[in-house]
Short mmCIF file of C-alpha atoms (C1' of nucleotides) in Angstrom, two decimals:
data_model
loop_
_atom_site.label_atom_id
_atom_site.label_comp_id
_atom_site.label_asym_id
_atom_site.label_seq_id
_atom_site.Cartn_x
_atom_site.Cartn_y
_atom_site.Cartn_z
CA MET A 1 21.81 -9.40 8.96
CA LEU A 2 18.90 -11.56 7.91
CA LEU A 3 19.36 -13.42 4.68
CA TYR A 4 16.35 -11.92 2.95
CA GLN A 5 17.61 -8.48 3.94
CA GLU A 6 20.95 -9.26 2.33
CA ILE A 7 19.24 -10.34 -0.86
CA ARG A 8 17.12 -7.21 -0.76
CA GLN A 9 20.22 -5.05 -0.30
CA TYR A 10 21.96 -6.78 -3.16
CA LEU A 11 19.02 -6.18 -5.49
CA PHE A 12 18.57 -2.62 -4.28
CA ALA A 13 22.20 -1.86 -5.10
CA LEU A 14 21.93 -3.69 -8.40
CA ILE A 15 19.04 -1.48 -9.41
CA ALA A 16 20.73 1.72 -8.22
CA GLU A 17 23.91 0.93 -10.11
CA HIS A 18 22.24 -0.13 -13.34
CA PRO A 19 19.68 2.49 -14.27
CA GLU A 20 19.20 0.85 -17.67
CA LEU A 21 18.17 -2.46 -16.11
CA LYS A 22 14.57 -3.46 -16.80
CA LYS A 23 14.33 -7.02 -15.49
CA LEU A 24 15.78 -8.77 -12.44
CA PRO A 25 17.48 -12.18 -12.42
CA SER A 26 15.02 -15.06 -11.99
CA GLU A 27 14.13 -16.40 -8.55
CA ARG A 28 16.08 -19.58 -9.22
CA GLU A 29 19.19 -17.69 -10.24
CA LEU A 30 18.97 -15.71 -7.03
CA LEU A 31 18.50 -18.71 -4.76
CA GLU A 32 21.60 -20.31 -6.27
CA LYS A 33 23.60 -17.14 -5.86
CA PHE A 34 22.68 -16.93 -2.18
CA ASN A 35 22.53 -20.67 -1.46
CA SER A 36 19.02 -20.22 -0.26
CA THR A 37 15.46 -21.21 -1.12
CA ARG A 38 12.64 -19.69 -3.06
CA ILE A 39 10.72 -18.75 0.07
CA THR A 40 13.54 -16.53 1.26
CA VAL A 41 14.29 -15.07 -2.15
CA ARG A 42 10.62 -14.25 -2.58
CA GLU A 43 10.56 -12.58 0.83
CA ALA A 44 13.20 -10.15 -0.44
CA LEU A 45 11.36 -9.64 -3.73
CA THR A 46 7.99 -8.96 -2.13
CA ARG A 47 9.58 -6.38 0.17
CA LEU A 48 10.98 -4.50 -2.80
CA GLU A 49 7.61 -4.85 -4.45
CA ALA A 50 5.89 -3.31 -1.42
CA GLU A 51 8.38 -0.46 -1.49
CA GLY A 52 7.30 0.25 -5.06
CA ILE A 53 10.75 -0.42 -6.48
CA ILE A 54 10.00 -3.54 -8.51
CA TYR A 55 6.89 -5.22 -9.87
CA ARG A 56 6.10 -8.61 -11.29
CA GLN A 57 4.32 -9.83 -14.35
CA ASN A 58 2.64 -13.20 -14.04
CA ARG A 59 5.15 -15.92 -14.88
CA LYS A 60 7.30 -13.48 -16.81
CA GLY A 61 9.57 -12.24 -14.09
CA TRP A 62 10.35 -9.30 -11.87
CA PHE A 63 10.82 -5.86 -13.39
CA ILE A 64 12.06 -2.49 -12.23
CA CYS A 65 9.49 0.25 -11.76
CA PRO A 66 9.64 3.34 -13.95
CA PRO A 67 9.01 6.74 -12.30
CA ARG A 68 5.56 7.36 -10.83
CA LEU A 69 2.91 9.52 -12.43
CA LYS A 70 2.37 12.61 -10.31
CA TRP A 71 -1.24 13.59 -9.89
CA ASP A 72 -2.99 16.39 -8.05
CA PRO A 73 -6.54 15.36 -7.14
CA VAL A 74 -7.52 18.98 -6.56
CA LYS A 75 -6.61 20.25 -9.99
CA LYS A 76 -8.73 19.19 -12.91
CA VAL A 77 -6.32 17.90 -15.50
CA ASN A 78 -7.15 15.07 -17.81
CA PHE A 79 -5.16 11.88 -17.93
CA TYR A 80 -3.73 12.42 -21.41
CA GLN A 81 -2.44 15.87 -20.65
CA LEU A 82 -0.98 14.82 -17.32
CA ALA A 83 0.81 11.81 -18.81
CA GLN A 84 2.23 13.72 -21.71
CA GLU A 85 3.51 16.54 -19.54
CA GLN A 86 5.43 13.88 -17.65
CA HIS A 87 6.73 12.21 -20.81
CA PHE A 88 4.62 9.09 -20.68
CA THR A 89 2.65 7.68 -23.57
CA PRO A 90 -0.92 7.35 -22.29
CA LEU A 91 -3.54 4.92 -23.50
CA THR A 92 -7.13 4.30 -22.45
CA GLN A 93 -8.96 1.12 -23.39
CA LEU A 94 -12.62 0.40 -22.95
CA VAL A 95 -13.13 -2.91 -21.19
CA SER A 96 -16.90 -3.04 -20.96
CA PHE A 97 -20.07 -1.02 -21.09
CA GLU A 98 -23.24 -2.17 -19.39
CA THR A 99 -26.52 -0.65 -18.40
CA THR A 100 -27.70 -2.26 -15.22
CA ALA A 101 -28.61 -1.87 -11.58
CA ALA A 102 -25.77 -0.97 -9.24
CA SER A 103 -24.73 -1.90 -5.74
CA GLU A 104 -26.50 -0.41 -2.77
CA VAL A 105 -23.54 1.84 -1.95
CA ILE A 106 -23.67 3.43 -5.37
CA ASN A 107 -27.43 3.65 -5.47
CA ASP A 108 -27.35 5.42 -2.13
CA ALA A 109 -24.66 7.83 -3.28
CA PHE A 110 -27.03 9.06 -5.98
CA GLU A 111 -29.68 9.55 -3.32
CA LEU A 112 -32.26 7.60 -5.23
CA GLY A 113 -35.11 6.02 -3.41
CA PRO A 114 -35.81 2.85 -5.38
CA PRO A 115 -32.88 1.18 -7.19
CA GLY A 116 -32.02 3.08 -10.38
CA GLU A 117 -30.56 2.02 -13.67
CA PHE A 118 -26.93 2.92 -14.32
CA HIS A 119 -24.38 2.94 -17.06
CA ARG A 120 -21.25 1.17 -15.92
CA ILE A 121 -18.14 1.96 -17.93
CA SER A 122 -15.01 -0.03 -17.23
CA ARG A 123 -11.70 1.17 -18.64
CA VAL A 124 -8.01 0.42 -18.29
CA ARG A 125 -5.38 3.12 -18.53
CA SER A 126 -1.76 2.50 -19.42
CA LEU A 127 1.47 4.45 -19.42
CA ASP A 128 4.11 3.36 -21.92
CA GLU A 129 2.14 0.17 -22.51
CA ARG A 130 2.06 -0.77 -18.83
CA PRO A 131 -1.44 -0.91 -17.36
CA VAL A 132 -1.50 1.35 -14.29
CA MET A 133 -5.15 1.88 -13.45
CA VAL A 134 -8.53 0.28 -13.92
CA GLU A 135 -11.68 2.28 -13.34
CA GLU A 136 -15.41 1.81 -13.13
CA ILE A 137 -17.59 4.80 -13.84
CA TYR A 138 -21.24 4.81 -12.83
CA CYS A 139 -23.75 7.40 -14.05
CA LEU A 140 -27.51 7.51 -14.38
CA ALA A 141 -28.82 5.83 -17.50
CA SER A 142 -31.75 8.20 -17.58
CA GLN A 143 -29.45 11.23 -17.60
CA PHE A 144 -27.07 10.00 -20.31
CA ASP A 145 -29.17 8.35 -22.94
CA ASP A 146 -27.24 6.74 -25.79
CA LEU A 147 -23.91 7.08 -23.95
CA GLN A 148 -22.69 3.76 -25.32
CA HIS A 149 -22.33 5.30 -28.77
CA LYS A 150 -19.99 8.07 -27.65
CA PRO A 151 -16.19 7.84 -27.82
CA LEU A 152 -15.71 6.23 -24.41
CA GLU A 153 -11.95 5.94 -24.63
CA GLY A 154 -11.62 9.70 -24.40
CA SER A 155 -12.65 12.19 -21.75
CA ILE A 156 -15.99 11.37 -20.15
CA THR A 157 -16.14 14.88 -18.74
CA THR A 158 -16.02 16.30 -22.25
CA ILE A 159 -18.83 14.00 -23.39
CA PHE A 160 -20.94 15.05 -20.41
CA GLU A 161 -20.36 18.69 -21.22
CA GLN A 162 -20.58 18.73 -24.97
CA ASP A 163 -23.14 16.02 -25.67
CA TYR A 164 -25.36 16.42 -22.64
CA GLY A 165 -24.74 19.95 -21.38
CA VAL A 166 -23.86 18.58 -17.96
CA ASN A 167 -21.05 20.38 -16.15
CA VAL A 168 -19.11 19.01 -13.24
CA THR A 169 -18.33 21.83 -10.85
CA HIS A 170 -16.80 20.07 -7.87
CA GLU A 171 -15.83 16.64 -6.67
CA ARG A 172 -14.98 14.63 -3.61
CA SER A 173 -12.20 12.03 -3.60
CA SER A 174 -11.48 9.37 -1.02
CA LEU A 175 -8.17 7.48 -1.11
CA ILE A 176 -7.19 4.30 0.68
CA VAL A 177 -4.40 1.78 0.35
CA THR A 178 -5.74 -1.74 -0.18
CA ALA A 179 -5.37 -4.86 -2.32
CA ILE A 180 -6.68 -4.96 -5.87
CA PRO A 181 -9.82 -7.10 -6.29
CA ASP A 182 -9.01 -10.27 -8.21
CA ASP A 183 -11.03 -9.42 -11.30
CA LYS A 184 -9.26 -6.08 -11.65
CA ALA A 185 -5.85 -7.65 -11.06
CA GLU A 186 -6.26 -9.61 -14.27
CA LEU A 187 -7.03 -6.50 -16.28
CA LEU A 188 -3.94 -4.81 -14.89
CA ASN A 189 -1.78 -7.85 -15.54
CA VAL A 190 -0.64 -7.96 -11.92
CA ASN A 191 -0.84 -10.84 -9.49
CA LYS A 192 -3.84 -11.32 -7.30
CA GLY A 193 -3.56 -9.52 -4.01
CA ALA A 194 -1.31 -6.82 -5.43
CA LEU A 195 -1.39 -3.47 -3.71
CA CYS A 196 -3.27 -0.50 -4.99
CA LEU A 197 -4.33 2.99 -4.22
CA LYS A 198 -8.11 2.92 -4.43
CA ILE A 199 -9.70 6.23 -5.23
CA ILE A 200 -13.41 6.88 -5.05
CA ARG A 201 -14.32 10.08 -6.89
CA GLN A 202 -17.76 11.56 -6.71
CA ARG A 203 -18.41 14.43 -9.07
CA PHE A 204 -21.20 16.93 -8.65
CA ASN A 205 -22.89 19.74 -10.55
CA GLN A 206 -23.49 23.23 -9.20
CA LEU A 207 -26.64 22.03 -7.46
CA ASP A 208 -24.68 19.38 -5.52
CA LYS A 209 -26.30 16.65 -7.52
CA LEU A 210 -24.08 13.62 -8.09
CA ILE A 211 -23.17 13.23 -11.77
CA ASP A 212 -20.87 10.22 -11.68
CA TYR A 213 -19.39 7.80 -9.21
CA ASN A 214 -15.92 6.67 -10.11
CA LEU A 215 -13.91 3.78 -8.67
CA GLU A 216 -10.23 3.88 -9.60
CA TYR A 217 -7.66 1.22 -8.73
CA TRP A 218 -4.09 2.40 -9.28
CA VAL A 219 -1.19 -0.04 -9.15
CA HIS A 220 0.47 1.31 -6.01
CA SER A 221 3.93 1.77 -7.48
CA THR A 222 2.74 3.82 -10.44
CA ILE A 223 1.34 6.91 -8.79
CA GLU A 224 2.29 9.73 -6.50
CA ILE A 225 -0.30 12.18 -5.19
CA GLU A 226 0.63 15.85 -4.92
CA VAL A 227 -1.66 18.34 -3.22
CA ASP A 228 -1.26 22.01 -2.49
CA SER A 229 -3.27 23.70 0.20
CA LYS A 230 -3.63 27.23 1.48
CA MET B 1 -10.61 -22.35 -5.52
CA LEU B 2 -7.08 -22.02 -4.24
CA LEU B 3 -6.53 -23.11 -0.69
CA TYR B 4 -5.21 -19.77 0.51
CA GLN B 5 -8.25 -18.11 -1.06
CA GLU B 6 -10.50 -20.45 0.88
CA ILE B 7 -8.72 -19.60 4.10
CA ARG B 8 -8.99 -15.92 3.25
CA GLN B 9 -12.72 -16.29 2.58
CA TYR B 10 -13.21 -18.11 5.84
CA LEU B 11 -11.46 -15.40 7.80
CA PHE B 12 -13.21 -12.64 5.89
CA ALA B 13 -16.58 -14.13 6.77
CA LEU B 14 -15.49 -14.74 10.36
CA ILE B 15 -14.66 -11.05 10.69
CA ALA B 16 -17.87 -9.90 9.02
CA GLU B 17 -20.00 -12.11 11.22
CA HIS B 18 -18.29 -11.23 14.48
CA PRO B 19 -17.98 -7.46 14.71
CA GLU B 20 -16.84 -7.75 18.31
CA LEU B 21 -13.87 -9.95 17.39
CA LYS B 22 -10.47 -8.36 18.04
CA LYS B 23 -8.01 -11.18 17.44
CA LEU B 24 -7.83 -14.00 14.89
CA PRO B 25 -7.07 -17.66 15.65
CA SER B 26 -3.34 -18.41 15.65
CA GLU B 27 -1.56 -19.55 12.49
CA ARG B 28 -1.17 -23.05 13.90
CA GLU B 29 -4.85 -23.33 14.72
CA LEU B 30 -5.67 -22.31 11.17
CA LEU B 31 -3.29 -24.77 9.53
CA GLU B 32 -4.83 -27.59 11.52
CA LYS B 33 -8.32 -26.49 10.64
CA PHE B 34 -7.45 -26.49 6.93
CA ASN B 35 -4.98 -29.40 6.98
CA SER B 36 -2.42 -27.13 5.48
CA THR B 37 0.93 -25.49 6.26
CA ARG B 38 2.05 -22.20 7.67
CA ILE B 39 3.20 -20.91 4.29
CA THR B 40 -0.30 -21.21 2.90
CA VAL B 41 -2.04 -19.88 5.98
CA ARG B 42 0.31 -16.91 5.99
CA GLU B 43 -0.43 -16.27 2.33
CA ALA B 44 -4.09 -15.80 3.26
CA LEU B 45 -3.21 -13.64 6.25
CA THR B 46 -0.86 -11.34 4.33
CA ARG B 47 -3.53 -10.81 1.68
CA LEU B 48 -6.01 -9.67 4.29
CA GLU B 49 -3.28 -7.54 5.77
CA ALA B 50 -2.66 -5.89 2.38
CA GLU B 51 -6.37 -5.23 2.07
CA GLY B 52 -6.22 -3.34 5.34
CA ILE B 53 -8.61 -5.69 7.09
CA ILE B 54 -6.23 -7.22 9.63
CA TYR B 55 -2.86 -6.29 11.09
CA ARG B 56 -0.26 -8.14 13.09
CA GLN B 57 1.66 -7.36 16.20
CA ASN B 58 5.07 -8.93 16.45
CA ARG B 59 4.73 -12.41 17.96
CA LYS B 60 1.42 -11.50 19.51
CA GLY B 61 -0.94 -12.47 16.77
CA TRP B 62 -3.20 -11.16 14.06
CA PHE B 63 -5.81 -8.54 14.89
CA ILE B 64 -8.76 -6.96 13.19
CA CYS B 65 -8.40 -3.37 12.03
CA PRO B 66 -10.59 -0.69 13.58
CA PRO B 67 -12.07 1.98 11.28
CA ARG B 68 -9.64 4.28 9.50
CA LEU B 69 -8.98 7.87 10.47
CA LYS B 70 -10.30 10.16 7.77
CA TRP B 71 -8.06 13.05 6.92
CA ASP B 72 -8.28 15.92 4.46
CA PRO B 73 -4.79 17.13 3.53
CA VAL B 74 -6.20 20.38 2.20
CA LYS B 75 -7.91 21.45 5.38
CA LYS B 76 -5.80 22.52 8.30
CA VAL B 77 -7.08 20.54 11.24
CA ASN B 78 -4.86 19.33 13.99
CA PHE B 79 -4.46 15.70 14.85
CA TYR B 80 -6.17 15.90 18.26
CA GLN B 81 -9.24 17.59 16.93
CA LEU B 82 -9.51 15.25 13.97
CA ALA B 83 -9.16 12.15 16.12
CA GLN B 84 -11.67 13.30 18.69
CA GLU B 85 -14.24 14.25 16.09
CA GLN B 86 -14.01 10.66 14.90
CA HIS B 87 -14.22 9.20 18.39
CA PHE B 88 -10.63 8.08 18.74
CA THR B 89 -8.42 8.76 21.72
CA PRO B 90 -5.33 10.46 20.28
CA LEU B 91 -1.83 10.45 21.77
CA THR B 92 1.42 11.98 20.60
CA GLN B 93 4.76 10.86 22.02
CA LEU B 94 8.10 12.49 21.48
CA VAL B 95 10.67 9.93 20.36
CA SER B 96 13.72 12.10 19.91
CA PHE B 97 14.96 15.62 19.43
CA GLU B 98 18.27 16.36 17.78
CA THR B 99 19.98 19.37 16.31
CA THR B 100 22.10 18.24 13.42
CA ALA B 101 22.83 18.41 9.72
CA ALA B 102 20.19 16.90 7.44
CA SER B 103 20.19 14.86 4.26
CA GLU B 104 20.86 16.53 0.96
CA VAL B 105 17.23 16.27 -0.08
CA ILE B 106 16.11 18.21 2.96
CA ASN B 107 18.92 20.72 2.77
CA ASP B 108 18.00 21.39 -0.85
CA ALA B 109 14.32 21.79 -0.01
CA PHE B 110 15.25 24.70 2.24
CA GLU B 111 17.22 26.19 -0.63
CA LEU B 112 20.30 26.64 1.46
CA GLY B 113 23.62 26.83 -0.25
CA PRO B 114 26.00 25.21 2.27
CA PRO B 115 24.60 22.50 4.56
CA GLY B 116 22.55 24.04 7.35
CA GLU B 117 21.82 22.97 10.91
CA PHE B 118 18.38 21.53 11.59
CA HIS B 119 16.18 20.52 14.43
CA ARG B 120 14.90 17.03 13.88
CA ILE B 121 11.83 16.11 15.89
CA SER B 122 10.65 12.52 15.81
CA ARG B 123 7.21 11.67 17.17
CA VAL B 124 4.79 8.75 17.23
CA ARG B 125 1.05 9.25 17.10
CA SER B 126 -1.47 6.72 18.34
CA LEU B 127 -5.21 6.22 18.19
CA ASP B 128 -6.79 4.25 21.03
CA GLU B 129 -3.31 3.12 22.09
CA ARG B 130 -2.43 1.75 18.65
CA PRO B 131 0.52 3.53 17.01
CA VAL B 132 -0.61 4.70 13.58
CA MET B 133 1.98 7.19 12.41
CA VAL B 134 5.59 8.14 12.93
CA GLU B 135 6.87 11.49 11.77
CA GLU B 136 10.11 13.40 11.41
CA ILE B 137 9.92 17.16 11.39
CA TYR B 138 12.85 19.21 10.16
CA CYS B 139 13.14 22.95 10.68
CA LEU B 140 16.00 25.42 10.73
CA ALA B 141 17.86 25.53 14.04
CA SER B 142 18.68 29.20 13.46
CA GLN B 143 15.03 30.08 13.05
CA PHE B 144 13.73 28.18 16.08
CA ASP B 145 16.21 28.72 18.84
CA ASP B 146 15.48 26.85 22.06
CA LEU B 147 12.78 24.72 20.42
CA GLN B 148 13.77 21.69 22.48
CA HIS B 149 12.32 23.31 25.59
CA LYS B 150 8.86 23.77 24.12
CA PRO B 151 5.99 21.29 24.59
CA LEU B 152 6.84 19.13 21.60
CA GLU B 153 4.07 16.62 22.13
CA GLY B 154 1.49 19.24 21.19
CA SER B 155 0.95 21.25 18.03
CA ILE B 156 4.19 22.37 16.41
CA THR B 157 2.26 24.88 14.34
CA THR B 158 1.05 26.56 17.50
CA ILE B 159 4.59 26.77 18.88
CA PHE B 160 5.80 28.29 15.63
CA GLU B 161 3.05 30.88 15.75
CA GLN B 162 2.93 31.76 19.41
CA ASP B 163 6.56 31.41 20.45
CA TYR B 164 8.28 32.48 17.25
CA GLY B 165 5.71 34.57 15.36
CA VAL B 166 6.09 32.32 12.34
CA ASN B 167 2.91 31.63 10.41
CA VAL B 168 2.40 28.83 7.95
CA THR B 169 0.23 30.06 5.10
CA HIS B 170 0.31 27.18 2.65
CA GLU B 171 1.74 23.73 2.21
CA ARG B 172 2.52 21.08 -0.35
CA SER B 173 1.95 17.39 0.33
CA SER B 174 3.19 14.41 -1.62
CA LEU B 175 1.74 10.94 -0.95
CA ILE B 176 3.06 7.57 -2.02
CA VAL B 177 2.40 3.98 -1.03
CA THR B 178 5.57 2.23 0.07
CA ALA B 179 7.08 0.02 2.80
CA ILE B 180 7.91 1.46 6.21
CA PRO B 181 11.67 1.84 6.82
CA ASP B 182 12.85 -0.72 9.36
CA ASP B 183 13.71 1.78 12.08
CA LYS B 184 10.23 3.32 11.90
CA ALA B 185 8.56 -0.10 11.87
CA GLU B 186 9.87 -0.74 15.37
CA LEU B 187 8.42 2.51 16.67
CA LEU B 188 5.04 1.61 15.19
CA ASN B 189 5.18 -1.91 16.57
CA VAL B 190 4.60 -3.38 13.11
CA ASN B 191 6.69 -5.92 11.28
CA LYS B 192 9.52 -4.88 9.02
CA GLY B 193 8.42 -4.30 5.48
CA ALA B 194 4.88 -3.35 6.49
CA LEU B 195 3.00 -1.08 4.15
CA CYS B 196 2.54 2.59 4.70
CA LEU B 197 1.28 5.76 3.20
CA LYS B 198 4.29 8.07 3.18
CA ILE B 199 3.43 11.74 3.22
CA ILE B 200 5.97 14.48 2.66
CA ARG B 201 4.58 17.83 3.79
CA GLN B 202 6.39 21.05 3.10
CA ARG B 203 4.96 24.09 4.81
CA PHE B 204 5.65 27.64 3.73
CA ASN B 205 5.11 31.19 4.94
CA GLN B 206 3.53 33.98 2.89
CA LEU B 207 6.86 34.67 1.19
CA ASP B 208 7.08 31.05 -0.06
CA LYS B 209 9.88 30.35 2.34
CA LEU B 210 9.97 26.78 3.64
CA ILE B 211 9.26 26.63 7.36
CA ASP B 212 9.32 22.91 8.01
CA TYR B 213 9.79 19.66 6.15
CA ASN B 214 7.71 16.84 7.48
CA LEU B 215 8.02 13.12 6.77
CA GLU B 216 5.01 11.09 7.89
CA TYR B 217 4.68 7.31 7.74
CA TRP B 218 1.11 6.14 8.30
CA VAL B 219 0.34 2.46 8.83
CA HIS B 220 -1.57 1.87 5.61
CA SER B 221 -4.67 0.37 7.17
CA THR B 222 -5.20 3.24 9.62
CA ILE B 223 -5.88 6.14 7.30
CA GLU B 224 -8.21 7.28 4.58
CA ILE B 225 -7.60 10.48 2.65
CA GLU B 226 -10.56 12.66 1.74
CA VAL B 227 -10.20 15.65 -0.55
CA ASP B 228 -12.73 18.06 -1.95
CA SER B 229 -12.02 20.08 -5.05
CA LYS B 230 -13.80 22.73 -7.00
"C1'" DC C 1 6.87 -21.99 30.82
"C1'" DA C 2 4.06 -22.69 26.62
"C1'" DG C 3 2.45 -20.22 22.73
"C1'" DT C 4 3.14 -16.81 19.17
"C1'" DG C 5 4.83 -15.12 14.88
"C1'" DG C 6 9.65 -14.51 12.24
"C1'" DT C 7 12.75 -16.78 9.49
"C1'" DC C 8 14.41 -20.58 6.87
"C1'" DT C 9 15.33 -25.33 4.50
"C1'" DA C 10 14.54 -28.58 0.65
"C1'" DG C 11 11.96 -29.98 -1.92
"C1'" DA C 12 7.22 -30.63 -5.17
"C1'" DC C 13 3.74 -29.93 -9.09
"C1'" DC C 14 1.32 -26.60 -11.87
"C1'" DA C 15 -0.07 -23.10 -15.64
"C1'" DC C 16 1.57 -20.08 -18.55
"C1'" DG C 17 5.22 -17.46 -21.31
"C1'" DA C 18 8.74 -17.21 -24.66
"C1'" DT C 19 10.99 -19.76 -28.28
"C1'" DT D 1 10.02 -27.46 -25.00
"C1'" DC D 2 11.99 -25.15 -21.30
"C1'" DG D 3 12.04 -21.43 -18.03
"C1'" DT D 4 9.15 -18.53 -15.29
"C1'" DG D 5 6.57 -17.43 -11.28
"C1'" DG D 6 2.23 -19.44 -8.49
"C1'" DT D 7 1.06 -22.54 -5.13
"C1'" DC D 8 1.95 -25.92 -1.68
"C1'" DT D 9 3.99 -29.61 1.65
"C1'" DA D 10 6.34 -30.85 6.03
"C1'" DG D 11 9.06 -29.82 8.62
"C1'" DA D 12 12.91 -26.74 11.62
"C1'" DC D 13 14.94 -23.26 15.05
"C1'" DC D 14 14.58 -18.69 16.90
"C1'" DA D 15 13.11 -14.41 19.70
"C1'" DC D 16 9.79 -12.66 22.02
"C1'" DT D 17 5.05 -12.46 24.62
"C1'" DG D 18 2.09 -13.81 28.07
"C1'" DG D 19 0.73 -16.02 32.06
#
DNA sequence: CAGTGGTCTAGACCACGAT
DNA sequence: TCGTGGTCTAGACCACTGG
């Protein structure tokens, strides 16, 4: 068996046998144990990372992943409720609020002719103090005047409904596996190039008019999608 | 800027500017161009791989990813139809057929008491000659007698319906990002530890009885999930 | 056969974290 | 201050691919 596979096996068993374990031995401890080098040890570690079994924190070490949040994109459940049902402690933090022009892709999604002005809300969501998702929400500045003074760490849907009388009736989500953009990686406290599930959610009103355009980047090991269909 | 980031940028631009390009320069060409080493060049390449922009074929080189297949897990569309609508040439190949006991997880999913006997169908699906997904289908041997003599490279659903009068009425899918198991990596002609979207599909009849249990491993860069919800 | 990526050695210096 | 992972050098041998 390949050396990095042996190291992987060893760590896999270590994790299985010690459910209380939070942190792995350091890379240098491992290379001594296996008479190897950092390259090889890191090969084993990055495989386990790709599998969603461990994750790293910049210069702090390698840690074992807690269970994934299960989420059904078809059902409308808010993040707080979902997290609490699954015994996580949720937290949403506002990163930034701007009112500005948006990229062509987003402008086009709103089917505007000339470039429009948008609110851009950036937030980070955490479970048990671990950042798991960063999102960017775009909506029309003209439609949601004074949005910056609303409680933006709570449910945006609720603000749309209660403060603006705007109801989301249906949405379209697109999911791909990719790498987290560098600027978002920092917010999530993960290394650059880390894997994510990128979700683009477009939410519409009953007239099929786009209400908001939402970019979500989930740390890949923190989420599991569950969908029912008939 | 970090050296591997520069190399990544260079390759990213190279790909953007040459839409007809299929294959990247070799690792050794790149390290000479950047006066660097293979470790660093490979860092850049694996980042692009994680992003789903390039993929490798064992000892053949690094290649540029074609567009992703878009799939809606809620709608029931078969693979052939889906692929053709999106201008791919689909192919399904039977890898193996066995009748055997299954793992505890699968046995439990069928809500059997004592371990049951299962058919286990393994298939590989390709788009334009590139393997994109490997699947294992489990169903009860007692329910689908003589299944091995049916055309197993076509639609299993159709066989269930037409040959056995068994209709699937609803299903439950679970999706996670993980690494492809080594035995499946070989079938997909990707390197060990490559990323995948793992989909577990459980399909039921109108009485909520499980008909089949389906494990799908999609090469992560080949698929995009699209879901509508109301 | 030459060229490719897969695996591996044996180091190095750095920025940042915990203390 | 010391330990951590992040980045990088300069090689090596191997298995497999392609011509």
